[in-house]
Amino acid sequence: LEACVQEIDTWMLLNKLKLNREKTEILLISSLHRARTLLLHLDVCNERVLTSPKAGNIGVIFDEYLSIFPQVTAMCKPALYHLRKISVIRKYLTFDRAQLLVHALTTSKIDYCNSSLYGLPKYVTKQLQRVQNSDARIFSLSSQFCHITPVLMILHWFPIDLGITYYYFSARPSVASLLLTGIEDLLDSYIPGRYLRPAKKNLLAVPGFKLNSYGRRAFFGAAPFLWNSLPQHFRDAESLDIFKRQLKTVIFKRTFLN
């Protein structure tokens, strides 16, 4: 690892770039259920860098077990802080001004990179759901004792769990974008050993995995599962834009109209 980092530093210097040693973090990722390799530090460019229990990358905080719990906390704290500030002045704001503030300061925090939250336990995503519920009540000037589902329906806001599923398809390099743009090397089509009806349904092969806490959340396991759960006409969509539009409509109907 030290030799690899040294080569990266040399390459960056040759290309008139600089490795920021002060912001370099070392994160050793392992399973919670297995003993981890003992690694306390690395020598990076003649400086000793200690391993960290968590590290940030493009605004997402990863911890040593990939539980994403620190990321959820980091999403909720600034959102709640700004939400309290908005609640003080909400009655003086017009609908458009309130919408601008809410989307810029709160919903953008809980929506950022939330496709990485797929498969997390309910008690974790409930933290984000409570933030969204408070957000909707303040934005719509609703009572704190009113039922939140009709408010979310009026605002056309998906609950957090379904929003994560929607963004999983639309925000990240998803199974839909891979299949509908012809990049199929990352996923395997379902090809039965003999002729069966599912062979014509544009399904994906779901690989086996040992742990739901890791394998079910990984892209190779989650993407085929979500893709196969969609109706046939979704999987046969002609373009990615049509797919997203149909998906949003169906999620809305299943959530609020059933």
PDB file of C-alpha atoms in Angstrom:
ATOM      1  CA  LEU A   1       0.000   0.000   0.000  1.00  0.00           C
ATOM      2  CA  GLU A   2       2.772   2.425   0.840  1.00  0.00           C
ATOM      3  CA  ALA A   3       4.508   1.752  -2.477  1.00  0.00           C
ATOM      4  CA  CYS A   4       1.204   2.249  -4.294  1.00  0.00           C
ATOM      5  CA  VAL A   5       0.603   5.601  -2.618  1.00  0.00           C
ATOM      6  CA  GLN A   6       4.181   6.641  -3.447  1.00  0.00           C
ATOM      7  CA  GLU A   7       3.609   5.843  -7.116  1.00  0.00           C
ATOM      8  CA  ILE A   8       0.373   7.841  -7.108  1.00  0.00           C
ATOM      9  CA  ASP A   9       2.196  10.800  -5.561  1.00  0.00           C
ATOM     10  CA  THR A  10       4.938  10.570  -8.191  1.00  0.00           C
ATOM     11  CA  TRP A  11       2.402  10.396 -11.019  1.00  0.00           C
ATOM     12  CA  MET A  12       0.550  13.427  -9.681  1.00  0.00           C
ATOM     13  CA  LEU A  13       3.772  15.441  -9.457  1.00  0.00           C
ATOM     14  CA  LEU A  14       4.633  14.553 -13.043  1.00  0.00           C
ATOM     15  CA  ASN A  15       1.194  15.784 -14.115  1.00  0.00           C
ATOM     16  CA  LYS A  16       1.493  19.037 -12.141  1.00  0.00           C
ATOM     17  CA  LEU A  17      -0.823  17.841  -9.399  1.00  0.00           C
ATOM     18  CA  LYS A  18      -0.297  17.521  -5.677  1.00  0.00           C
ATOM     19  CA  LEU A  19      -1.392  14.896  -3.195  1.00  0.00           C
ATOM     20  CA  ASN A  20      -2.888  16.632  -0.180  1.00  0.00           C
ATOM     21  CA  ARG A  21      -1.251  14.756   2.663  1.00  0.00           C
ATOM     22  CA  GLU A  22      -3.132  16.685   5.346  1.00  0.00           C
ATOM     23  CA  LYS A  23      -6.498  15.465   4.044  1.00  0.00           C
ATOM     24  CA  THR A  24      -5.410  11.892   3.362  1.00  0.00           C
ATOM     25  CA  GLU A  25      -7.420   9.369   5.377  1.00  0.00           C
ATOM     26  CA  ILE A  26      -7.009   5.622   5.703  1.00  0.00           C
ATOM     27  CA  LEU A  27     -10.136   3.538   6.156  1.00  0.00           C
ATOM     28  CA  LEU A  28      -9.816  -0.192   6.713  1.00  0.00           C
ATOM     29  CA  ILE A  29     -13.110  -1.824   5.724  1.00  0.00           C
ATOM     30  CA  SER A  30     -14.036  -5.205   7.145  1.00  0.00           C
ATOM     31  CA  SER A  31     -17.032  -7.240   8.201  1.00  0.00           C
ATOM     32  CA  LEU A  32     -18.538  -6.768  11.629  1.00  0.00           C
ATOM     33  CA  HIS A  33     -18.731 -10.561  11.974  1.00  0.00           C
ATOM     34  CA  ARG A  34     -15.100 -11.328  11.095  1.00  0.00           C
ATOM     35  CA  ALA A  35     -11.782 -10.448  12.664  1.00  0.00           C
ATOM     36  CA  ARG A  36     -10.128  -7.543  10.866  1.00  0.00           C
ATOM     37  CA  THR A  37      -6.510  -7.273   9.798  1.00  0.00           C
ATOM     38  CA  LEU A  38      -4.471  -5.291  12.290  1.00  0.00           C
ATOM     39  CA  LEU A  39      -3.380  -2.069  10.620  1.00  0.00           C
ATOM     40  CA  LEU A  40      -2.729   0.981  12.756  1.00  0.00           C
ATOM     41  CA  HIS A  41      -1.009   3.337  10.331  1.00  0.00           C
ATOM     42  CA  LEU A  42       0.650   3.774   6.954  1.00  0.00           C
ATOM     43  CA  ASP A  43       3.605   5.894   5.919  1.00  0.00           C
ATOM     44  CA  VAL A  44       2.280   8.177   3.192  1.00  0.00           C
ATOM     45  CA  CYS A  45       4.929  10.344   1.508  1.00  0.00           C
ATOM     46  CA  ASN A  46       7.208  10.320   4.577  1.00  0.00           C
ATOM     47  CA  GLU A  47       4.316  11.119   6.909  1.00  0.00           C
ATOM     48  CA  ARG A  48       2.587   8.693   9.248  1.00  0.00           C
ATOM     49  CA  VAL A  49      -1.186   8.551   8.748  1.00  0.00           C
ATOM     50  CA  LEU A  50      -3.302   6.713  11.311  1.00  0.00           C
ATOM     51  CA  THR A  51      -6.280   4.595  10.309  1.00  0.00           C
ATOM     52  CA  SER A  52      -9.674   6.199  10.872  1.00  0.00           C
ATOM     53  CA  PRO A  53     -13.017   4.587  11.851  1.00  0.00           C
ATOM     54  CA  LYS A  54     -14.737   6.644   9.141  1.00  0.00           C
ATOM     55  CA  ALA A  55     -13.815   8.693   6.098  1.00  0.00           C
ATOM     56  CA  GLY A  56     -15.630  11.020   3.715  1.00  0.00           C
ATOM     57  CA  ASN A  57     -15.737  10.825  -0.062  1.00  0.00           C
ATOM     58  CA  ILE A  58     -17.685  13.312  -2.238  1.00  0.00           C
ATOM     59  CA  GLY A  59     -19.893  14.176   0.705  1.00  0.00           C
ATOM     60  CA  VAL A  60     -20.652  10.582   1.783  1.00  0.00           C
ATOM     61  CA  ILE A  61     -19.256   9.249   5.060  1.00  0.00           C
ATOM     62  CA  PHE A  62     -18.168   5.608   4.990  1.00  0.00           C
ATOM     63  CA  ASP A  63     -17.445   3.740   8.192  1.00  0.00           C
ATOM     64  CA  GLU A  64     -15.257   0.695   8.751  1.00  0.00           C
ATOM     65  CA  TYR A  65     -18.211  -1.729   8.503  1.00  0.00           C
ATOM     66  CA  LEU A  66     -20.052   0.033   5.637  1.00  0.00           C
ATOM     67  CA  SER A  67     -23.111   0.425   7.819  1.00  0.00           C
ATOM     68  CA  ILE A  68     -23.581   4.041   6.592  1.00  0.00           C
ATOM     69  CA  PHE A  69     -24.898   4.993  10.070  1.00  0.00           C
ATOM     70  CA  PRO A  70     -22.544   8.020  10.339  1.00  0.00           C
ATOM     71  CA  GLN A  71     -23.799   9.202   6.949  1.00  0.00           C
ATOM     72  CA  VAL A  72     -27.432   9.134   8.134  1.00  0.00           C
ATOM     73  CA  THR A  73     -26.491  11.153  11.221  1.00  0.00           C
ATOM     74  CA  ALA A  74     -24.598  13.643   9.090  1.00  0.00           C
ATOM     75  CA  MET A  75     -27.629  14.011   6.820  1.00  0.00           C
ATOM     76  CA  CYS A  76     -30.107  14.573   9.648  1.00  0.00           C
ATOM     77  CA  LYS A  77     -28.150  17.088  11.742  1.00  0.00           C
ATOM     78  CA  PRO A  78     -27.865  19.966   9.225  1.00  0.00           C
ATOM     79  CA  ALA A  79     -31.367  19.303   7.911  1.00  0.00           C
ATOM     80  CA  LEU A  80     -32.888  19.605  11.385  1.00  0.00           C
ATOM     81  CA  TYR A  81     -30.807  22.692  12.142  1.00  0.00           C
ATOM     82  CA  HIS A  82     -32.063  24.539   9.056  1.00  0.00           C
ATOM     83  CA  LEU A  83     -35.578  23.228   9.623  1.00  0.00           C
ATOM     84  CA  ARG A  84     -35.733  24.893  13.031  1.00  0.00           C
ATOM     85  CA  LYS A  85     -34.609  28.173  11.503  1.00  0.00           C
ATOM     86  CA  ILE A  86     -37.208  27.940   8.722  1.00  0.00           C
ATOM     87  CA  SER A  87     -40.000  27.139  11.193  1.00  0.00           C
ATOM     88  CA  VAL A  88     -39.444  30.479  12.923  1.00  0.00           C
ATOM     89  CA  ILE A  89     -40.030  32.529   9.753  1.00  0.00           C
ATOM     90  CA  ARG A  90     -42.331  30.169   7.827  1.00  0.00           C
ATOM     91  CA  LYS A  91     -45.511  32.195   8.456  1.00  0.00           C
ATOM     92  CA  TYR A  92     -43.886  35.241   6.872  1.00  0.00           C
ATOM     93  CA  LEU A  93     -42.887  33.415   3.673  1.00  0.00           C
ATOM     94  CA  THR A  94     -44.882  32.867   0.516  1.00  0.00           C
ATOM     95  CA  PHE A  95     -45.345  29.346  -0.815  1.00  0.00           C
ATOM     96  CA  ASP A  96     -42.678  29.776  -3.507  1.00  0.00           C
ATOM     97  CA  ARG A  97     -40.138  31.267  -1.094  1.00  0.00           C
ATOM     98  CA  ALA A  98     -40.769  28.527   1.458  1.00  0.00           C
ATOM     99  CA  GLN A  99     -40.418  25.878  -1.235  1.00  0.00           C
ATOM    100  CA  LEU A 100     -37.094  27.353  -2.311  1.00  0.00           C
ATOM    101  CA  LEU A 101     -35.736  27.387   1.226  1.00  0.00           C
ATOM    102  CA  VAL A 102     -36.951  23.901   2.101  1.00  0.00           C
ATOM    103  CA  HIS A 103     -35.543  22.285  -1.021  1.00  0.00           C
ATOM    104  CA  ALA A 104     -32.245  24.153  -0.813  1.00  0.00           C
ATOM    105  CA  LEU A 105     -31.546  23.630   2.884  1.00  0.00           C
ATOM    106  CA  THR A 106     -33.325  20.469   4.039  1.00  0.00           C
ATOM    107  CA  THR A 107     -34.615  18.070   1.377  1.00  0.00           C
ATOM    108  CA  SER A 108     -31.357  18.414  -0.549  1.00  0.00           C
ATOM    109  CA  LYS A 109     -29.561  17.119   2.552  1.00  0.00           C
ATOM    110  CA  ILE A 110     -31.672  13.978   2.949  1.00  0.00           C
ATOM    111  CA  ASP A 111     -31.811  13.282  -0.805  1.00  0.00           C
ATOM    112  CA  TYR A 112     -28.079  13.563  -1.468  1.00  0.00           C
ATOM    113  CA  CYS A 113     -26.597  10.197  -2.488  1.00  0.00           C
ATOM    114  CA  ASN A 114     -29.465   8.399  -0.766  1.00  0.00           C
ATOM    115  CA  SER A 115     -29.243   5.479  -3.190  1.00  0.00           C
ATOM    116  CA  SER A 116     -26.316   4.356  -1.004  1.00  0.00           C
ATOM    117  CA  LEU A 117     -28.853   3.841   1.805  1.00  0.00           C
ATOM    118  CA  TYR A 118     -30.654   0.993   0.046  1.00  0.00           C
ATOM    119  CA  GLY A 119     -31.171  -2.058   2.220  1.00  0.00           C
ATOM    120  CA  LEU A 120     -30.529  -0.354   5.557  1.00  0.00           C
ATOM    121  CA  PRO A 121     -32.610  -1.435   8.575  1.00  0.00           C
ATOM    122  CA  LYS A 122     -35.893   0.343   9.211  1.00  0.00           C
ATOM    123  CA  TYR A 123     -34.709   1.897  12.457  1.00  0.00           C
ATOM    124  CA  VAL A 124     -32.017   3.747  10.485  1.00  0.00           C
ATOM    125  CA  THR A 125     -34.202   5.069   7.665  1.00  0.00           C
ATOM    126  CA  LYS A 126     -36.833   6.118  10.233  1.00  0.00           C
ATOM    127  CA  GLN A 127     -34.469   8.893  11.300  1.00  0.00           C
ATOM    128  CA  LEU A 128     -34.643  10.352   7.795  1.00  0.00           C
ATOM    129  CA  GLN A 129     -38.399   9.773   7.672  1.00  0.00           C
ATOM    130  CA  ARG A 130     -38.899  11.830  10.825  1.00  0.00           C
ATOM    131  CA  VAL A 131     -36.918  14.660   9.248  1.00  0.00           C
ATOM    132  CA  GLN A 132     -39.035  14.473   6.101  1.00  0.00           C
ATOM    133  CA  ASN A 133     -42.268  14.446   8.129  1.00  0.00           C
ATOM    134  CA  SER A 134     -41.219  17.550  10.051  1.00  0.00           C
ATOM    135  CA  ASP A 135     -40.159  19.139   6.782  1.00  0.00           C
ATOM    136  CA  ALA A 136     -43.559  18.486   5.211  1.00  0.00           C
ATOM    137  CA  ARG A 137     -45.498  19.794   8.225  1.00  0.00           C
ATOM    138  CA  ILE A 138     -43.541  23.034   8.416  1.00  0.00           C
ATOM    139  CA  PHE A 139     -43.651  23.562   4.668  1.00  0.00           C
ATOM    140  CA  SER A 140     -47.421  22.959   4.454  1.00  0.00           C
ATOM    141  CA  LEU A 141     -48.191  24.727   7.780  1.00  0.00           C
ATOM    142  CA  SER A 142     -49.824  21.547   9.056  1.00  0.00           C
ATOM    143  CA  SER A 143     -50.357  20.608  12.667  1.00  0.00           C
ATOM    144  CA  GLN A 144     -47.798  18.338  14.300  1.00  0.00           C
ATOM    145  CA  PHE A 145     -50.644  15.958  15.225  1.00  0.00           C
ATOM    146  CA  CYS A 146     -52.072  15.575  11.707  1.00  0.00           C
ATOM    147  CA  HIS A 147     -51.596  12.404   9.672  1.00  0.00           C
ATOM    148  CA  ILE A 148     -48.549  12.833   7.450  1.00  0.00           C
ATOM    149  CA  THR A 149     -49.490  10.615   4.479  1.00  0.00           C
ATOM    150  CA  PRO A 150     -52.081  13.029   2.978  1.00  0.00           C
ATOM    151  CA  VAL A 151     -49.579  15.857   3.363  1.00  0.00           C
ATOM    152  CA  LEU A 152     -46.889  13.906   1.509  1.00  0.00           C
ATOM    153  CA  MET A 153     -49.411  13.051  -1.185  1.00  0.00           C
ATOM    154  CA  ILE A 154     -50.318  16.714  -1.740  1.00  0.00           C
ATOM    155  CA  LEU A 155     -46.655  17.659  -1.925  1.00  0.00           C
ATOM    156  CA  HIS A 156     -45.861  14.662  -4.194  1.00  0.00           C
ATOM    157  CA  TRP A 157     -43.081  13.543  -1.854  1.00  0.00           C
ATOM    158  CA  PHE A 158     -42.229   9.853  -1.685  1.00  0.00           C
ATOM    159  CA  PRO A 159     -41.604   8.280   1.730  1.00  0.00           C
ATOM    160  CA  ILE A 160     -37.911   7.754   2.363  1.00  0.00           C
ATOM    161  CA  ASP A 161     -37.832   3.999   1.643  1.00  0.00           C
ATOM    162  CA  LEU A 162     -39.584   4.353  -1.710  1.00  0.00           C
ATOM    163  CA  GLY A 163     -37.599   7.470  -2.515  1.00  0.00           C
ATOM    164  CA  ILE A 164     -34.387   5.506  -2.032  1.00  0.00           C
ATOM    165  CA  THR A 165     -35.666   2.838  -4.429  1.00  0.00           C
ATOM    166  CA  TYR A 166     -36.593   5.458  -7.021  1.00  0.00           C
ATOM    167  CA  TYR A 167     -33.239   7.210  -6.795  1.00  0.00           C
ATOM    168  CA  TYR A 168     -31.505   3.841  -6.933  1.00  0.00           C
ATOM    169  CA  PHE A 169     -32.825   3.534 -10.472  1.00  0.00           C
ATOM    170  CA  SER A 170     -32.535   7.156 -11.530  1.00  0.00           C
ATOM    171  CA  ALA A 171     -29.545   8.707  -9.727  1.00  0.00           C
ATOM    172  CA  ARG A 172     -26.789   6.114  -9.777  1.00  0.00           C
ATOM    173  CA  PRO A 173     -25.516   3.966 -12.708  1.00  0.00           C
ATOM    174  CA  SER A 174     -28.561   1.781 -12.294  1.00  0.00           C
ATOM    175  CA  VAL A 175     -29.746  -1.403 -13.874  1.00  0.00           C
ATOM    176  CA  ALA A 176     -32.181   0.592 -15.994  1.00  0.00           C
ATOM    177  CA  SER A 177     -29.522   2.875 -17.442  1.00  0.00           C
ATOM    178  CA  LEU A 178     -27.209  -0.073 -18.029  1.00  0.00           C
ATOM    179  CA  LEU A 179     -29.770  -2.161 -19.868  1.00  0.00           C
ATOM    180  CA  LEU A 180     -31.485   0.633 -21.773  1.00  0.00           C
ATOM    181  CA  THR A 181     -28.166   2.039 -22.995  1.00  0.00           C
ATOM    182  CA  GLY A 182     -26.806  -1.335 -24.045  1.00  0.00           C
ATOM    183  CA  ILE A 183     -24.079  -1.694 -21.374  1.00  0.00           C
ATOM    184  CA  GLU A 184     -24.963  -5.206 -20.245  1.00  0.00           C
ATOM    185  CA  ASP A 185     -21.540  -6.541 -19.238  1.00  0.00           C
ATOM    186  CA  LEU A 186     -22.006  -5.621 -15.571  1.00  0.00           C
ATOM    187  CA  LEU A 187     -25.168  -7.729 -15.201  1.00  0.00           C
ATOM    188  CA  ASP A 188     -26.184 -11.197 -16.330  1.00  0.00           C
ATOM    189  CA  SER A 189     -29.473 -11.958 -18.041  1.00  0.00           C
ATOM    190  CA  TYR A 190     -31.562 -14.795 -16.697  1.00  0.00           C
ATOM    191  CA  ILE A 191     -31.133 -17.734 -19.084  1.00  0.00           C
ATOM    192  CA  PRO A 192     -32.836 -20.927 -17.848  1.00  0.00           C
ATOM    193  CA  GLY A 193     -31.360 -24.308 -18.652  1.00  0.00           C
ATOM    194  CA  ARG A 194     -34.446 -25.244 -20.671  1.00  0.00           C
ATOM    195  CA  TYR A 195     -37.190 -23.280 -22.362  1.00  0.00           C
ATOM    196  CA  LEU A 196     -39.388 -21.515 -19.824  1.00  0.00           C
ATOM    197  CA  ARG A 197     -41.766 -18.556 -19.975  1.00  0.00           C
ATOM    198  CA  PRO A 198     -39.507 -16.285 -17.852  1.00  0.00           C
ATOM    199  CA  ALA A 199     -36.897 -16.504 -20.605  1.00  0.00           C
ATOM    200  CA  LYS A 200     -38.944 -13.957 -22.589  1.00  0.00           C
ATOM    201  CA  LYS A 201     -39.576 -11.564 -19.708  1.00  0.00           C
ATOM    202  CA  ASN A 202     -36.235  -9.689 -19.810  1.00  0.00           C
ATOM    203  CA  LEU A 203     -35.215 -10.809 -16.332  1.00  0.00           C
ATOM    204  CA  LEU A 204     -31.817 -10.677 -14.669  1.00  0.00           C
ATOM    205  CA  ALA A 205     -30.021 -13.461 -12.842  1.00  0.00           C
ATOM    206  CA  VAL A 206     -29.926 -12.832  -9.096  1.00  0.00           C
ATOM    207  CA  PRO A 207     -26.545 -13.994  -7.722  1.00  0.00           C
ATOM    208  CA  GLY A 208     -26.259 -15.778  -4.428  1.00  0.00           C
ATOM    209  CA  PHE A 209     -24.791 -14.087  -1.361  1.00  0.00           C
ATOM    210  CA  LYS A 210     -24.200 -15.067   2.237  1.00  0.00           C
ATOM    211  CA  LEU A 211     -25.115 -11.951   4.212  1.00  0.00           C
ATOM    212  CA  ASN A 212     -28.138  -9.701   3.726  1.00  0.00           C
ATOM    213  CA  SER A 213     -26.275  -6.878   5.444  1.00  0.00           C
ATOM    214  CA  TYR A 214     -23.748  -6.743   2.589  1.00  0.00           C
ATOM    215  CA  GLY A 215     -24.753  -8.872  -0.390  1.00  0.00           C
ATOM    216  CA  ARG A 216     -28.365  -7.697  -0.565  1.00  0.00           C
ATOM    217  CA  ARG A 217     -27.287  -4.051  -0.440  1.00  0.00           C
ATOM    218  CA  ALA A 218     -24.536  -4.416  -3.048  1.00  0.00           C
ATOM    219  CA  PHE A 219     -25.323  -3.366  -6.597  1.00  0.00           C
ATOM    220  CA  PHE A 220     -24.847  -6.840  -8.058  1.00  0.00           C
ATOM    221  CA  GLY A 221     -27.509  -8.215  -5.694  1.00  0.00           C
ATOM    222  CA  ALA A 222     -29.919  -5.284  -5.334  1.00  0.00           C
ATOM    223  CA  ALA A 223     -30.132  -4.271  -9.000  1.00  0.00           C
ATOM    224  CA  PRO A 224     -31.372  -7.634 -10.357  1.00  0.00           C
ATOM    225  CA  PHE A 225     -33.816  -8.009  -7.464  1.00  0.00           C
ATOM    226  CA  LEU A 226     -35.359  -4.575  -8.061  1.00  0.00           C
ATOM    227  CA  TRP A 227     -35.387  -5.008 -11.838  1.00  0.00           C
ATOM    228  CA  ASN A 228     -37.170  -8.373 -11.673  1.00  0.00           C
ATOM    229  CA  SER A 229     -39.803  -6.962  -9.312  1.00  0.00           C
ATOM    230  CA  LEU A 230     -40.954  -4.415 -11.909  1.00  0.00           C
ATOM    231  CA  PRO A 231     -43.890  -5.085 -14.257  1.00  0.00           C
ATOM    232  CA  GLN A 232     -43.151  -6.382 -17.733  1.00  0.00           C
ATOM    233  CA  HIS A 233     -43.897  -3.109 -19.556  1.00  0.00           C
ATOM    234  CA  PHE A 234     -41.324  -1.333 -17.369  1.00  0.00           C
ATOM    235  CA  ARG A 235     -38.592  -3.742 -18.372  1.00  0.00           C
ATOM    236  CA  ASP A 236     -39.556  -3.296 -22.007  1.00  0.00           C
ATOM    237  CA  ALA A 237     -39.397   0.529 -21.928  1.00  0.00           C
ATOM    238  CA  GLU A 238     -37.903   2.072 -25.042  1.00  0.00           C
ATOM    239  CA  SER A 239     -35.814   4.716 -23.282  1.00  0.00           C
ATOM    240  CA  LEU A 240     -34.565   5.662 -19.839  1.00  0.00           C
ATOM    241  CA  ASP A 241     -36.738   8.807 -19.717  1.00  0.00           C
ATOM    242  CA  ILE A 242     -39.898   6.787 -20.351  1.00  0.00           C
ATOM    243  CA  PHE A 243     -38.810   4.268 -17.721  1.00  0.00           C
ATOM    244  CA  LYS A 244     -38.308   6.957 -15.030  1.00  0.00           C
ATOM    245  CA  ARG A 245     -41.628   8.629 -15.831  1.00  0.00           C
ATOM    246  CA  GLN A 246     -43.559   5.363 -15.594  1.00  0.00           C
ATOM    247  CA  LEU A 247     -41.714   4.333 -12.430  1.00  0.00           C
ATOM    248  CA  LYS A 248     -42.520   7.569 -10.622  1.00  0.00           C
ATOM    249  CA  THR A 249     -46.202   7.279 -11.545  1.00  0.00           C
ATOM    250  CA  VAL A 250     -46.498   3.692 -10.349  1.00  0.00           C
ATOM    251  CA  ILE A 251     -44.679   4.357  -7.057  1.00  0.00           C
ATOM    252  CA  PHE A 252     -46.996   7.289  -6.394  1.00  0.00           C
ATOM    253  CA  LYS A 253     -50.116   5.188  -7.065  1.00  0.00           C
ATOM    254  CA  ARG A 254     -48.926   2.268  -4.944  1.00  0.00           C
ATOM    255  CA  THR A 255     -48.021   4.570  -2.066  1.00  0.00           C
ATOM    256  CA  PHE A 256     -50.966   6.937  -1.871  1.00  0.00           C
ATOM    257  CA  LEU A 257     -53.844   5.540  -3.957  1.00  0.00           C
ATOM    258  CA  ASN A 258     -53.995   1.913  -2.809  1.00  0.00           C
TER     259      ASN A 258
END
